[in-house]
Tab-separated table of C-alpha atoms in Angstrom:
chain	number	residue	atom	x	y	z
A	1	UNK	CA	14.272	8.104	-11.313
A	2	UNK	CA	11.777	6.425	-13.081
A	3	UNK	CA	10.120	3.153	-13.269
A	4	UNK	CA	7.090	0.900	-15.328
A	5	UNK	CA	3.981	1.934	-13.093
A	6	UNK	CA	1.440	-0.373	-15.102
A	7	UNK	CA	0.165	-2.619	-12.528
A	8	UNK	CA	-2.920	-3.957	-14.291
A	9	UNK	CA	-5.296	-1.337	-13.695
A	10	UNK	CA	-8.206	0.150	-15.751
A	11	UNK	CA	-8.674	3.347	-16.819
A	12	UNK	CA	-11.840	3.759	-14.066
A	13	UNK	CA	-9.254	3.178	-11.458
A	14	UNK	CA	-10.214	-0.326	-10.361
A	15	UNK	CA	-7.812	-2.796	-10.466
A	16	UNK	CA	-7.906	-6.096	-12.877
A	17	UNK	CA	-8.478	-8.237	-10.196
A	18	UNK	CA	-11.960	-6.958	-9.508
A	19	UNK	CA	-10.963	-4.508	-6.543
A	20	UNK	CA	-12.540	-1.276	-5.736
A	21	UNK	CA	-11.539	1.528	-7.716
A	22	UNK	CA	-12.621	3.839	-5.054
A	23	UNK	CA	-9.214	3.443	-3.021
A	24	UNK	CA	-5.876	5.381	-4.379
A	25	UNK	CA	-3.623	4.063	-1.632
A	26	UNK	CA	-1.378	2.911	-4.635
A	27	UNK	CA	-0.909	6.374	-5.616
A	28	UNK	CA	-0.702	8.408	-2.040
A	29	UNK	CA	2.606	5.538	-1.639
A	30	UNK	CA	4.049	6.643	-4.786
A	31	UNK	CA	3.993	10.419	-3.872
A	32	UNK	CA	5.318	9.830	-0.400
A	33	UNK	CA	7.917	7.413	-1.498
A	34	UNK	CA	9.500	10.780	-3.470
A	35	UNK	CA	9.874	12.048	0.294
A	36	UNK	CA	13.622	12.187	0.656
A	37	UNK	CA	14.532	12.320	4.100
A	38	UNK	CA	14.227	8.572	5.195
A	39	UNK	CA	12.781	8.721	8.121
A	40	UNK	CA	10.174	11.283	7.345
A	41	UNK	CA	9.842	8.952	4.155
A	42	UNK	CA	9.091	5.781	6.128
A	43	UNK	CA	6.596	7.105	8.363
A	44	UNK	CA	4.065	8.373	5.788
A	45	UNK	CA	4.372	5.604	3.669
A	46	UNK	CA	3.568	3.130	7.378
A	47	UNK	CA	0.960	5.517	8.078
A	48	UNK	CA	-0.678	5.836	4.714
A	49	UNK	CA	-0.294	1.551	4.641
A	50	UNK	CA	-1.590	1.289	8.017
A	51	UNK	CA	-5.006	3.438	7.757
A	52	UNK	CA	-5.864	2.506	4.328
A	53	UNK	CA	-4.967	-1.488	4.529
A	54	UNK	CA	-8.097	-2.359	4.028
A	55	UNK	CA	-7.816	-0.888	0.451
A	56	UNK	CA	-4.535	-2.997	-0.545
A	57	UNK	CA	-3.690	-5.892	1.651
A	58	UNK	CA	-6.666	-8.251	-0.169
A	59	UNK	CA	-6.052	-7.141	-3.534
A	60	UNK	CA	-2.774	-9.055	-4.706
A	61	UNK	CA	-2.331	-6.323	-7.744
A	62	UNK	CA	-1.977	-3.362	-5.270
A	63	UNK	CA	0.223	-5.538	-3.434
A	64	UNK	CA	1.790	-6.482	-6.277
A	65	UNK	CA	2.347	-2.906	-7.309
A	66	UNK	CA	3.238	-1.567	-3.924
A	67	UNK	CA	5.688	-3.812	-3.425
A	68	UNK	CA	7.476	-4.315	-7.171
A	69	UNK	CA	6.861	-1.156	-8.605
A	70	UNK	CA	7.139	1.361	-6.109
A	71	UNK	CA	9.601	-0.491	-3.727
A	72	UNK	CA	7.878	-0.386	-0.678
A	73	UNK	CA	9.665	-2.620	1.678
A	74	UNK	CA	8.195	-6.239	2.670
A	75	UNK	CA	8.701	-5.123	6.413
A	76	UNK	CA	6.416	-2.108	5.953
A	77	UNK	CA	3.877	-3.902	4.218
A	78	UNK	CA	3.709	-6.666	6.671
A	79	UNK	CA	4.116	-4.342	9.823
A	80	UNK	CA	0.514	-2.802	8.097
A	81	UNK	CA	-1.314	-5.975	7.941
A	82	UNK	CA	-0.155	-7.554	11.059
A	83	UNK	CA	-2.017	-4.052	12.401
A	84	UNK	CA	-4.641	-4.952	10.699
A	85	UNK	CA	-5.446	-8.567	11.735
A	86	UNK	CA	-5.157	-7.460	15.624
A	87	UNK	CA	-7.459	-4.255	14.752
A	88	UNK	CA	-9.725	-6.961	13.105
A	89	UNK	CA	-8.844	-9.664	15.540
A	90	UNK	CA	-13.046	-9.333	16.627
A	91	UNK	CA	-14.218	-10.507	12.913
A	92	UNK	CA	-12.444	-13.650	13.626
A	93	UNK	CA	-14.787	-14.958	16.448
């Protein structure tokens, strides 16, 4: 299948919305979203969400992209941050 992958970003690999172009969660989700066994499928793309969150979940144009262009699931996205914010649950205090 294909799809529109333009999300915004610059050819340096940062995003438009001022974002670190040293991440390329964006892109490790697009290859594992090819995976087409399901359930093998879902888990990288969790896994690969949950250790690189930092790199996506503040930067609404990855989010953007994840979601809309690749077709990540809402659930998966928000089962990664909600890691995140009890992993960072310390920062808050």
């Amino acid at each position: 299948y294909s799809r529109d992958l333009s999300y915004g970003g610059r050819s340096d690999g940062s995003s438009s919305s001022g974002g670190g172009g040293d991440s390329m969660v964006e892109w490790a989700v697009y290859v594992a979203m090819h995976i087409e066994h399901g359930p093998t499928r879902r888990k990288v793309v969790s896994s690969t969400l949950h250790q690189r969150c930092a790199d996506w979940c503040d930067d609404a144009a990855k989010t953007d992209f994840l979601r809309r262009r690749l077709g990540v699931p809402e659930p998966w996205l928000d089962e990664a941050r909600a890691h995140w914010a009890g992993y960072n649950l310390w920062e808050s205090f």
